[in-house]
GROMACS .gro file of N, CA and C in nm:
model
  486
    1MET      N    1   2.422  -0.042  -3.458
    1MET     CA    2   2.282  -0.042  -3.422
    1MET      C    3   2.209  -0.136  -3.519
    2SER      N    4   2.129  -0.228  -3.470
    2SER     CA    5   2.060  -0.324  -3.554
    2SER      C    6   1.938  -0.260  -3.621
    3LEU      N    7   1.892  -0.326  -3.727
    3LEU     CA    8   1.775  -0.277  -3.799
    3LEU      C    9   1.652  -0.279  -3.708
    4GLU      N   10   1.644  -0.383  -3.621
    4GLU     CA   11   1.531  -0.390  -3.528
    4GLU      C   12   1.529  -0.269  -3.435
    5GLN      N   13   1.645  -0.229  -3.386
    5GLN     CA   14   1.650  -0.117  -3.292
    5GLN      C   15   1.616   0.013  -3.363
    6GLU      N   16   1.654   0.026  -3.491
    6GLU     CA   17   1.621   0.147  -3.565
    6GLU      C   18   1.470   0.162  -3.580
    7ASP      N   19   1.399   0.050  -3.594
    7ASP     CA   20   1.254   0.053  -3.609
    7ASP      C   21   1.180   0.062  -3.476
    8ALA      N   22   1.249   0.032  -3.367
    8ALA     CA   23   1.185   0.034  -3.235
    8ALA      C   24   1.151   0.178  -3.197
    9PRO      N   25   1.039   0.196  -3.129
    9PRO     CA   26   1.005   0.333  -3.085
    9PRO      C   27   1.107   0.382  -2.983
   10VAL      N   28   1.131   0.511  -2.987
   10VAL     CA   29   1.227   0.572  -2.896
   10VAL      C   30   1.152   0.614  -2.770
   11GLN      N   31   1.208   0.576  -2.657
   11GLN     CA   32   1.151   0.614  -2.528
   11GLN      C   33   1.245   0.716  -2.465
   12VAL      N   34   1.192   0.831  -2.427
   12VAL     CA   35   1.272   0.934  -2.362
   12VAL      C   36   1.221   0.950  -2.219
   13PHE      N   37   1.312   0.933  -2.124
   13PHE     CA   38   1.278   0.950  -1.983
   13PHE      C   39   1.334   1.085  -1.938
   14GLY      N   40   1.245   1.175  -1.901
   14GLY     CA   41   1.287   1.308  -1.859
   14GLY      C   42   1.246   1.342  -1.717
   15GLU      N   43   1.156   1.264  -1.663
   15GLU     CA   44   1.105   1.286  -1.527
   15GLU      C   45   1.133   1.162  -1.443
   16PRO      N   46   1.142   1.178  -1.311
   16PRO     CA   47   1.156   1.060  -1.226
   16PRO      C   48   1.035   0.966  -1.242
   17THR      N   49   1.060   0.838  -1.228
   17THR     CA   50   0.952   0.739  -1.231
   17THR      C   51   0.916   0.707  -1.087
   18TRP      N   52   0.789   0.728  -1.054
   18TRP     CA   53   0.740   0.708  -0.917
   18TRP      C   54   0.685   0.568  -0.900
   19THR      N   55   0.713   0.509  -0.784
   19THR     CA   56   0.657   0.379  -0.750
   19THR      C   57   0.524   0.402  -0.678
   20PRO      N   58   0.437   0.301  -0.675
   20PRO     CA   59   0.314   0.312  -0.596
   20PRO      C   60   0.341   0.329  -0.446
   21LEU      N   61   0.464   0.300  -0.401
   21LEU     CA   62   0.497   0.314  -0.259
   21LEU      C   63   0.547   0.454  -0.225
   22GLY      N   64   0.552   0.543  -0.324
   22GLY     CA   65   0.582   0.683  -0.295
   22GLY      C   66   0.726   0.728  -0.310
   23TRP      N   67   0.814   0.649  -0.366
   23TRP     CA   68   0.950   0.695  -0.392
   23TRP      C   69   0.977   0.685  -0.541
   24SER      N   70   1.081   0.752  -0.586
   24SER     CA   71   1.108   0.756  -0.730
   24SER      C   72   1.256   0.741  -0.758
   25LEU      N   73   1.285   0.710  -0.885
   25LEU     CA   74   1.422   0.712  -0.935
   25LEU      C   75   1.426   0.806  -1.055
   26SER      N   76   1.529   0.888  -1.061
   26SER     CA   77   1.547   0.976  -1.175
   26SER      C   78   1.587   0.892  -1.297
   27PRO      N   79   1.577   0.947  -1.416
   27PRO     CA   80   1.619   0.871  -1.535
   27PRO      C   81   1.764   0.821  -1.527
   28THR      N   82   1.854   0.903  -1.473
   28THR     CA   83   1.994   0.858  -1.463
   28THR      C   84   2.009   0.747  -1.359
   29ARG      N   85   1.931   0.752  -1.252
   29ARG     CA   86   1.934   0.643  -1.153
   29ARG      C   87   1.872   0.516  -1.213
   30MET      N   88   1.769   0.531  -1.297
   30MET     CA   89   1.711   0.414  -1.364
   30MET      C   90   1.815   0.350  -1.455
   31LEU      N   91   1.894   0.432  -1.522
   31LEU     CA   92   2.001   0.381  -1.607
   31LEU      C   93   2.105   0.306  -1.523
   32GLU      N   94   2.139   0.360  -1.407
   32GLU     CA   95   2.230   0.290  -1.315
   32GLU      C   96   2.172   0.155  -1.275
   33ALA      N   97   2.043   0.153  -1.242
   33ALA     CA   98   1.978   0.028  -1.202
   33ALA      C   99   1.979  -0.073  -1.317
   34ALA      N  100   1.957  -0.027  -1.439
   34ALA     CA  101   1.958  -0.117  -1.555
   34ALA      C  102   2.097  -0.178  -1.574
   35GLU      N  103   2.200  -0.096  -1.562
   35GLU     CA  104   2.337  -0.147  -1.576
   35GLU      C  105   2.372  -0.245  -1.464
   36LEU      N  106   2.331  -0.213  -1.342
   36LEU     CA  107   2.356  -0.303  -1.229
   36LEU      C  108   2.279  -0.433  -1.246
   37SER      N  109   2.157  -0.426  -1.294
   37SER     CA  110   2.076  -0.545  -1.317
   37SER      C  111   2.145  -0.639  -1.416
   38ILE      N  112   2.197  -0.583  -1.524
   38ILE     CA  113   2.267  -0.666  -1.623
   38ILE      C  114   2.391  -0.729  -1.560
   39ARG      N  115   2.464  -0.653  -1.480
   39ARG     CA  116   2.583  -0.707  -1.414
   39ARG      C  117   2.546  -0.822  -1.319
   40LEU      N  118   2.442  -0.802  -1.237
   40LEU     CA  119   2.400  -0.907  -1.144
   40LEU      C  120   2.353  -1.031  -1.218
   41TYR      N  121   2.286  -1.011  -1.331
   41TYR     CA  122   2.240  -1.124  -1.412
   41TYR      C  123   2.360  -1.202  -1.468
   42THR      N  124   2.461  -1.131  -1.517
   42THR     CA  125   2.578  -1.200  -1.572
   42THR      C  126   2.658  -1.268  -1.461
   43GLU      N  127   2.641  -1.224  -1.337
   43GLU     CA  128   2.707  -1.289  -1.223
   43GLU      C  129   2.628  -1.410  -1.173
   44GLY      N  130   2.512  -1.436  -1.231
   44GLY     CA  131   2.440  -1.558  -1.198
   44GLY      C  132   2.304  -1.542  -1.133
   45GLN      N  133   2.263  -1.421  -1.101
   45GLN     CA  134   2.130  -1.405  -1.041
   45GLN      C  135   2.023  -1.424  -1.148
   46PRO      N  136   1.910  -1.481  -1.111
   46PRO     CA  137   1.797  -1.487  -1.205
   46PRO      C  138   1.758  -1.345  -1.246
   47ASP      N  139   1.709  -1.330  -1.368
   47ASP     CA  140   1.687  -1.196  -1.424
   47ASP      C  141   1.596  -1.107  -1.341
   48VAL      N  142   1.481  -1.155  -1.300
   48VAL     CA  143   1.389  -1.070  -1.224
   48VAL      C  144   1.447  -1.039  -1.087
   49THR      N  145   1.511  -1.138  -1.026
   49THR     CA  146   1.576  -1.115  -0.897
   49THR      C  147   1.685  -1.010  -0.910
   50ALA      N  148   1.763  -1.020  -1.016
   50ALA     CA  149   1.870  -0.921  -1.041
   50ALA      C  150   1.810  -0.782  -1.057
   51ARG      N  151   1.701  -0.773  -1.130
   51ARG     CA  152   1.637  -0.643  -1.154
   51ARG      C  153   1.583  -0.585  -1.023
   52ILE      N  154   1.519  -0.668  -0.942
   52ILE     CA  155   1.465  -0.621  -0.813
   52ILE      C  156   1.578  -0.573  -0.723
   53HIS      N  157   1.686  -0.653  -0.713
   53HIS     CA  158   1.798  -0.613  -0.628
   53HIS      C  159   1.865  -0.486  -0.680
   54ALA      N  160   1.877  -0.474  -0.811
   54ALA     CA  161   1.940  -0.354  -0.869
   54ALA      C  162   1.857  -0.230  -0.839
   55ILE      N  163   1.727  -0.239  -0.856
   55ILE     CA  164   1.640  -0.124  -0.829
   55ILE      C  165   1.645  -0.088  -0.681
   56TYR      N  166   1.634  -0.188  -0.596
   56TYR     CA  167   1.632  -0.161  -0.452
   56TYR      C  168   1.765  -0.101  -0.406
   57GLN      N  169   1.877  -0.156  -0.455
   57GLN     CA  170   2.008  -0.104  -0.416
   57GLN      C  171   2.026   0.039  -0.467
   58THR      N  172   1.981   0.066  -0.588
   58THR     CA  173   1.991   0.201  -0.643
   58THR      C  174   1.905   0.298  -0.562
   59HIS      N  175   1.788   0.253  -0.522
   59HIS     CA  176   1.700   0.335  -0.437
   59HIS      C  177   1.769   0.368  -0.304
   60LEU      N  178   1.830   0.267  -0.241
   60LEU     CA  179   1.901   0.292  -0.114
   60LEU      C  180   2.017   0.389  -0.135
   61ASN      N  181   2.092   0.370  -0.244
   61ASN     CA  182   2.203   0.461  -0.274
   61ASN      C  183   2.152   0.603  -0.294
   62ASP      N  184   2.037   0.617  -0.359
   62ASP     CA  185   1.981   0.749  -0.385
   62ASP      C  186   1.937   0.816  -0.255
   63GLU      N  187   1.884   0.736  -0.160
   63GLU     CA  188   1.845   0.793  -0.031
   63GLU      C  189   1.967   0.838   0.049
   64GLU      N  190   2.074   0.757   0.044
   64GLU     CA  191   2.195   0.790   0.120
   64GLU      C  192   2.276   0.902   0.055
   65ASN      N  193   2.276   0.906  -0.078
   65ASN     CA  194   2.354   1.004  -0.154
   65ASN      C  195   2.266   1.064  -0.263
   66PRO      N  196   2.178   1.156  -0.227
   66PRO     CA  197   2.089   1.215  -0.328
   66PRO      C  198   2.169   1.282  -0.440
   67GLN      N  199   2.116   1.271  -0.561
   67GLN     CA  200   2.180   1.334  -0.676
   67GLN      C  201   2.164   1.485  -0.670
   68ALA      N  202   2.259   1.553  -0.730
   68ALA     CA  203   2.246   1.698  -0.745
   68ALA      C  204   2.130   1.725  -0.841
   69ALA      N  205   2.067   1.839  -0.825
   69ALA     CA  206   1.947   1.872  -0.903
   69ALA      C  207   1.970   1.862  -1.053
   70HIS      N  208   2.086   1.904  -1.101
   70HIS     CA  209   2.107   1.900  -1.246
   70HIS      C  210   2.116   1.757  -1.300
   71TYR      N  211   2.157   1.659  -1.218
   71TYR     CA  212   2.157   1.520  -1.261
   71TYR      C  213   2.016   1.463  -1.264
   72ARG      N  214   1.933   1.509  -1.172
   72ARG     CA  215   1.795   1.459  -1.166
   72ARG      C  216   1.712   1.505  -1.286
   73THR      N  217   1.757   1.610  -1.355
   73THR     CA  218   1.679   1.661  -1.468
   73THR      C  219   1.733   1.616  -1.603
   74LEU      N  220   1.840   1.536  -1.605
   74LEU     CA  221   1.894   1.488  -1.732
   74LEU      C  222   1.798   1.387  -1.796
   75GLU      N  223   1.784   1.396  -1.927
   75GLU     CA  224   1.701   1.301  -2.000
   75GLU      C  225   1.785   1.180  -2.039
   76VAL      N  226   1.719   1.066  -2.044
   76VAL     CA  227   1.781   0.943  -2.093
   76VAL      C  228   1.693   0.894  -2.207
   77SER      N  229   1.753   0.872  -2.322
   77SER     CA  230   1.680   0.831  -2.441
   77SER      C  231   1.729   0.694  -2.486
   78THR      N  232   1.636   0.604  -2.516
   78THR     CA  233   1.673   0.467  -2.552
   78THR      C  234   1.746   0.459  -2.685
   79ASP      N  235   1.730   0.557  -2.773
   79ASP     CA  236   1.798   0.550  -2.903
   79ASP      C  237   1.947   0.579  -2.893
   80ARG      N  238   1.993   0.625  -2.780
   80ARG     CA  239   2.136   0.655  -2.760
   80ARG      C  240   2.207   0.547  -2.680
   81LEU      N  241   2.138   0.440  -2.650
   81LEU     CA  242   2.193   0.335  -2.565
   81LEU      C  243   2.212   0.206  -2.643
   82PRO      N  244   2.306   0.121  -2.600
   82PRO     CA  245   2.316  -0.012  -2.660
   82PRO      C  246   2.184  -0.087  -2.638
   83GLU      N  247   2.154  -0.179  -2.727
   83GLU     CA  248   2.025  -0.248  -2.724
   83GLU      C  249   1.997  -0.318  -2.591
   84ASP      N  250   2.098  -0.386  -2.534
   84ASP     CA  251   2.074  -0.458  -2.408
   84ASP      C  252   2.041  -0.361  -2.294
   85ILE      N  253   2.111  -0.249  -2.287
   85ILE     CA  254   2.083  -0.150  -2.182
   85ILE      C  255   1.947  -0.085  -2.206
   86SER      N  256   1.916  -0.057  -2.331
   86SER     CA  257   1.787   0.004  -2.365
   86SER      C  258   1.672  -0.087  -2.324
   87ASP      N  259   1.684  -0.216  -2.357
   87ASP     CA  260   1.580  -0.313  -2.319
   87ASP      C  261   1.566  -0.321  -2.167
   88GLU      N  262   1.679  -0.328  -2.098
   88GLU     CA  263   1.676  -0.340  -1.952
   88GLU      C  264   1.620  -0.214  -1.888
   89LEU      N  265   1.650  -0.098  -1.944
   89LEU     CA  266   1.597   0.028  -1.892
   89LEU      C  267   1.444   0.028  -1.898
   90LEU      N  268   1.389  -0.022  -2.008
   90LEU     CA  269   1.242  -0.030  -2.020
   90LEU      C  270   1.184  -0.126  -1.916
   91LEU      N  271   1.254  -0.237  -1.892
   91LEU     CA  272   1.207  -0.333  -1.791
   91LEU      C  273   1.217  -0.275  -1.649
   92VAL      N  274   1.323  -0.201  -1.623
   92VAL     CA  275   1.338  -0.134  -1.493
   92VAL      C  276   1.226  -0.033  -1.473
   93HIS      N  277   1.198   0.046  -1.576
   93HIS     CA  278   1.090   0.145  -1.569
   93HIS      C  279   0.957   0.077  -1.540
   94ASN      N  280   0.929  -0.031  -1.611
   94ASN     CA  281   0.803  -0.104  -1.592
   94ASN      C  282   0.792  -0.160  -1.450
   95LEU      N  283   0.901  -0.217  -1.400
   95LEU     CA  284   0.898  -0.272  -1.265
   95LEU      C  285   0.879  -0.162  -1.161
   96LEU      N  286   0.944  -0.048  -1.181
   96LEU     CA  287   0.925   0.065  -1.090
   96LEU      C  288   0.779   0.109  -1.085
   97ALA      N  289   0.716   0.116  -1.201
   97ALA     CA  290   0.577   0.161  -1.209
   97ALA      C  291   0.482   0.063  -1.140
   98ASN      N  292   0.526  -0.062  -1.125
   98ASN     CA  293   0.443  -0.165  -1.061
   98ASN      C  294   0.501  -0.214  -0.929
   99TRP      N  295   0.596  -0.141  -0.875
   99TRP     CA  296   0.668  -0.181  -0.753
   99TRP      C  297   0.571  -0.193  -0.636
  100ASN      N  298   0.586  -0.302  -0.559
  100ASN     CA  299   0.498  -0.320  -0.443
  100ASN      C  300   0.578  -0.369  -0.323
  101LYS      N  301   0.509  -0.399  -0.215
  101LYS     CA  302   0.576  -0.439  -0.091
  101LYS      C  303   0.650  -0.572  -0.106
  102THR      N  304   0.601  -0.660  -0.192
  102THR     CA  305   0.670  -0.786  -0.215
  102THR      C  306   0.806  -0.760  -0.280
  103HIS      N  307   0.809  -0.672  -0.379
  103HIS     CA  308   0.937  -0.636  -0.441
  103HIS      C  309   1.032  -0.577  -0.337
  104GLU      N  310   0.976  -0.493  -0.251
  104GLU     CA  311   1.056  -0.429  -0.146
  104GLU      C  312   1.119  -0.535  -0.055
  105ARG      N  313   1.039  -0.635  -0.014
  105ARG     CA  314   1.090  -0.743   0.072
  105ARG      C  315   1.197  -0.823  -0.002
  106LEU      N  316   1.171  -0.858  -0.127
  106LEU     CA  317   1.268  -0.935  -0.205
  106LEU      C  318   1.398  -0.858  -0.224
  107GLY      N  319   1.388  -0.728  -0.238
  107GLY     CA  320   1.507  -0.645  -0.254
  107GLY      C  321   1.595  -0.645  -0.131
  108ARG      N  322   1.534  -0.662  -0.014
  108ARG     CA  323   1.610  -0.661   0.112
  108ARG      C  324   1.685  -0.792   0.136
  109VAL      N  325   1.637  -0.901   0.076
  109VAL     CA  326   1.696  -1.033   0.100
  109VAL      C  327   1.812  -1.055   0.004
  110PRO      N  328   1.932  -1.076   0.057
  110PRO     CA  329   2.045  -1.100  -0.033
  110PRO      C  330   2.027  -1.232  -0.107
  111TRP      N  331   2.064  -1.233  -0.233
  111TRP     CA  332   2.056  -1.354  -0.314
  111TRP      C  333   2.184  -1.432  -0.297
  112ARG      N  334   2.169  -1.563  -0.275
  112ARG     CA  335   2.286  -1.649  -0.263
  112ARG      C  336   2.274  -1.761  -0.364
  113GLU      N  337   2.380  -1.782  -0.439
  113GLU     CA  338   2.379  -1.884  -0.544
  113GLU      C  339   2.359  -2.022  -0.485
  114ASP      N  340   2.413  -2.049  -0.365
  114ASP     CA  341   2.398  -2.181  -0.306
  114ASP      C  342   2.253  -2.212  -0.272
  115ASP      N  343   2.168  -2.112  -0.248
  115ASP     CA  344   2.026  -2.136  -0.226
  115ASP      C  345   1.962  -2.192  -0.351
  116GLU      N  346   1.997  -2.135  -0.466
  116GLU     CA  347   1.939  -2.182  -0.591
  116GLU      C  348   1.990  -2.321  -0.625
  117ASP      N  349   2.119  -2.348  -0.598
  117ASP     CA  350   2.174  -2.480  -0.624
  117ASP      C  351   2.104  -2.585  -0.539
  118ALA      N  352   2.073  -2.550  -0.415
  118ALA     CA  353   2.004  -2.643  -0.325
  118ALA      C  354   1.865  -2.675  -0.378
  119GLU      N  355   1.800  -2.578  -0.440
  119GLU     CA  356   1.667  -2.603  -0.495
  119GLU      C  357   1.673  -2.698  -0.614
  120ARG      N  358   1.783  -2.696  -0.689
  120ARG     CA  359   1.795  -2.781  -0.807
  120ARG      C  360   1.822  -2.926  -0.770
  121GLU      N  361   1.889  -2.949  -0.658
  121GLU     CA  362   1.923  -3.084  -0.617
  121GLU      C  363   1.800  -3.152  -0.558
  122PRO      N  364   1.780  -3.280  -0.593
  122PRO     CA  365   1.665  -3.349  -0.533
  122PRO      C  366   1.687  -3.365  -0.383
  123PRO      N  367   1.580  -3.353  -0.306
  123PRO     CA  368   1.596  -3.367  -0.161
  123PRO      C  369   1.637  -3.508  -0.125
  124SER      N  370   1.718  -3.520  -0.022
  124SER     CA  371   1.760  -3.653   0.021
  124SER      C  372   1.642  -3.721   0.090
  125PRO      N  373   1.631  -3.853   0.075
  125PRO     CA  374   1.517  -3.922   0.138
  125PRO      C  375   1.528  -3.913   0.290
  126PRO      N  376   1.414  -3.902   0.358
  126PRO     CA  377   1.418  -3.892   0.504
  126PRO      C  378   1.465  -4.023   0.565
  127ALA      N  379   1.530  -4.012   0.677
  127ALA     CA  380   1.579  -4.130   0.748
  127ALA      C  381   1.459  -4.209   0.801
  128VAL      N  382   1.463  -4.341   0.783
  128VAL     CA  383   1.352  -4.426   0.823
  128VAL      C  384   1.338  -4.428   0.975
  129ALA      N  385   1.448  -4.429   1.046
  129ALA     CA  386   1.443  -4.435   1.192
  129ALA      C  387   1.387  -4.306   1.252
  130ALA      N  388   1.398  -4.196   1.183
  130ALA     CA  389   1.352  -4.069   1.237
  130ALA      C  390   1.201  -4.051   1.227
  131ALA      N  391   1.136  -4.130   1.143
  131ALA     CA  392   0.992  -4.115   1.124
  131ALA      C  393   0.917  -4.179   1.240
  132PRO      N  394   0.818  -4.108   1.296
  132PRO     CA  395   0.740  -4.166   1.406
  132PRO      C  396   0.648  -4.276   1.351
  133PRO      N  397   0.615  -4.373   1.435
  133PRO     CA  398   0.527  -4.480   1.388
  133PRO      C  399   0.388  -4.423   1.358
  134PRO      N  400   0.323  -4.475   1.253
  134PRO     CA  401   0.190  -4.423   1.219
  134PRO      C  402   0.088  -4.458   1.328
  135SER      N  403  -0.004  -4.367   1.353
  135SER     CA  404  -0.108  -4.394   1.452
  135SER      C  405  -0.212  -4.485   1.389
  136ARG      N  406  -0.295  -4.548   1.472
  136ARG     CA  407  -0.394  -4.644   1.421
  136ARG      C  408  -0.494  -4.578   1.328
  137GLY      N  409  -0.539  -4.460   1.364
  137GLY     CA  410  -0.641  -4.395   1.284
  137GLY      C  411  -0.583  -4.305   1.174
  138ALA      N  412  -0.453  -4.309   1.159
  138ALA     CA  413  -0.391  -4.220   1.060
  138ALA      C  414  -0.426  -4.264   0.919
  139GLU      N  415  -0.453  -4.169   0.839
  139GLU     CA  416  -0.486  -4.195   0.700
  139GLU      C  417  -0.356  -4.220   0.624
  140LYS      N  418  -0.359  -4.322   0.540
  140LYS     CA  419  -0.240  -4.351   0.460
  140LYS      C  420  -0.239  -4.254   0.342
  141ARG      N  421  -0.128  -4.189   0.326
  141ARG     CA  422  -0.113  -4.094   0.216
  141ARG      C  423  -0.001  -4.141   0.126
  142ARG      N  424  -0.026  -4.125   0.000
  142ARG     CA  425   0.075  -4.161  -0.099
  142ARG      C  426   0.165  -4.040  -0.121
  143SER      N  427   0.292  -4.060  -0.109
  143SER     CA  428   0.387  -3.952  -0.130
  143SER      C  429   0.439  -3.960  -0.273
  144VAL      N  430   0.412  -3.854  -0.349
  144VAL     CA  431   0.458  -3.848  -0.487
  144VAL      C  432   0.557  -3.732  -0.498
  145PRO      N  433   0.680  -3.764  -0.536
  145PRO     CA  434   0.777  -3.654  -0.549
  145PRO      C  435   0.740  -3.564  -0.667
  146SER      N  436   0.765  -3.436  -0.651
  146SER     CA  437   0.736  -3.343  -0.760
  146SER      C  438   0.843  -3.358  -0.867
  147PRO      N  439   0.807  -3.328  -0.992
  147PRO     CA  440   0.906  -3.341  -1.100
  147PRO      C  441   1.016  -3.237  -1.083
  148PRO      N  442   1.135  -3.269  -1.135
  148PRO     CA  443   1.245  -3.172  -1.122
  148PRO      C  444   1.213  -3.046  -1.203
  149PRO      N  445   1.266  -2.932  -1.160
  149PRO     CA  446   1.239  -2.807  -1.234
  149PRO      C  447   1.298  -2.814  -1.374
  150ARG      N  448   1.228  -2.752  -1.468
  150ARG     CA  449   1.277  -2.749  -1.606
  150ARG      C  450   1.384  -2.643  -1.617
  151GLU      N  451   1.484  -2.674  -1.696
  151GLU     CA  452   1.590  -2.576  -1.721
  151GLU      C  453   1.541  -2.477  -1.826
  152VAL      N  454   1.556  -2.349  -1.799
  152VAL     CA  455   1.519  -2.244  -1.893
  152VAL      C  456   1.644  -2.205  -1.969
  153PRO      N  457   1.636  -2.198  -2.103
  153PRO     CA  458   1.755  -2.159  -2.180
  153PRO      C  459   1.810  -2.025  -2.131
  154THR      N  460   1.941  -2.014  -2.132
  154THR     CA  461   2.007  -1.894  -2.081
  154THR      C  462   1.963  -1.769  -2.156
  155GLY      N  463   1.936  -1.781  -2.284
  155GLY     CA  464   1.897  -1.665  -2.364
  155GLY      C  465   1.761  -1.610  -2.330
  156LYS      N  466   1.677  -1.690  -2.266
  156LYS     CA  467   1.542  -1.643  -2.233
  156LYS      C  468   1.545  -1.573  -2.099
  157ARG      N  469   1.499  -1.450  -2.095
  157ARG     CA  470   1.491  -1.373  -1.971
  157ARG      C  471   1.347  -1.337  -1.948
  158GLY      N  472   1.300  -1.357  -1.828
  158GLY     CA  473   1.163  -1.319  -1.795
  158GLY      C  474   1.146  -1.169  -1.805
  159ARG      N  475   1.032  -1.127  -1.846
  159ARG     CA  476   1.004  -0.985  -1.858
  159ARG      C  477   0.876  -0.954  -1.784
  160VAL      N  478   0.873  -0.840  -1.720
  160VAL     CA  479   0.755  -0.796  -1.648
  160VAL      C  480   0.660  -0.735  -1.749
  161ALA      N  481   0.535  -0.781  -1.749
  161ALA     CA  482   0.436  -0.729  -1.844
  161ALA      C  483   0.401  -0.585  -1.810
  162SER      N  484   0.378  -0.507  -1.914
  162SER     CA  485   0.343  -0.367  -1.891
  162SER      C  486   0.194  -0.351  -1.879
   0.00000   0.00000   0.00000
């Protein structure tokens, strides 16, 4: 355990965390979502996308296979967890507390790595023959390509503000 973690405040989750949309995850399900989020991130998903998919998938699993009552009442304490899981658990909790319909929609859409790769590649120039001839009264517009996206260091993960 690092010195930073020893000084960090301990967060104890003993009750389910409710979303504004009316559903909740128990502390143990939040822990499952945090672990899944880290796994999805290490598999290549962007951090917030991984967190959204992990929460949504855990929610679906909870609806299909509800936990027994004694599991729903177990406490989860951040001081008993590895630092990465503890940090992710806090981020999962924060996202749940601010969960909205946009998160719900994003959770339903499967993430594909090839979609992200396509966004990184510059678009191919349009074929000249395919462009219709300009009309006489058409306004001439200057086309300026947007700058390429900046690479974010792997160590930096976006965090949802509390």
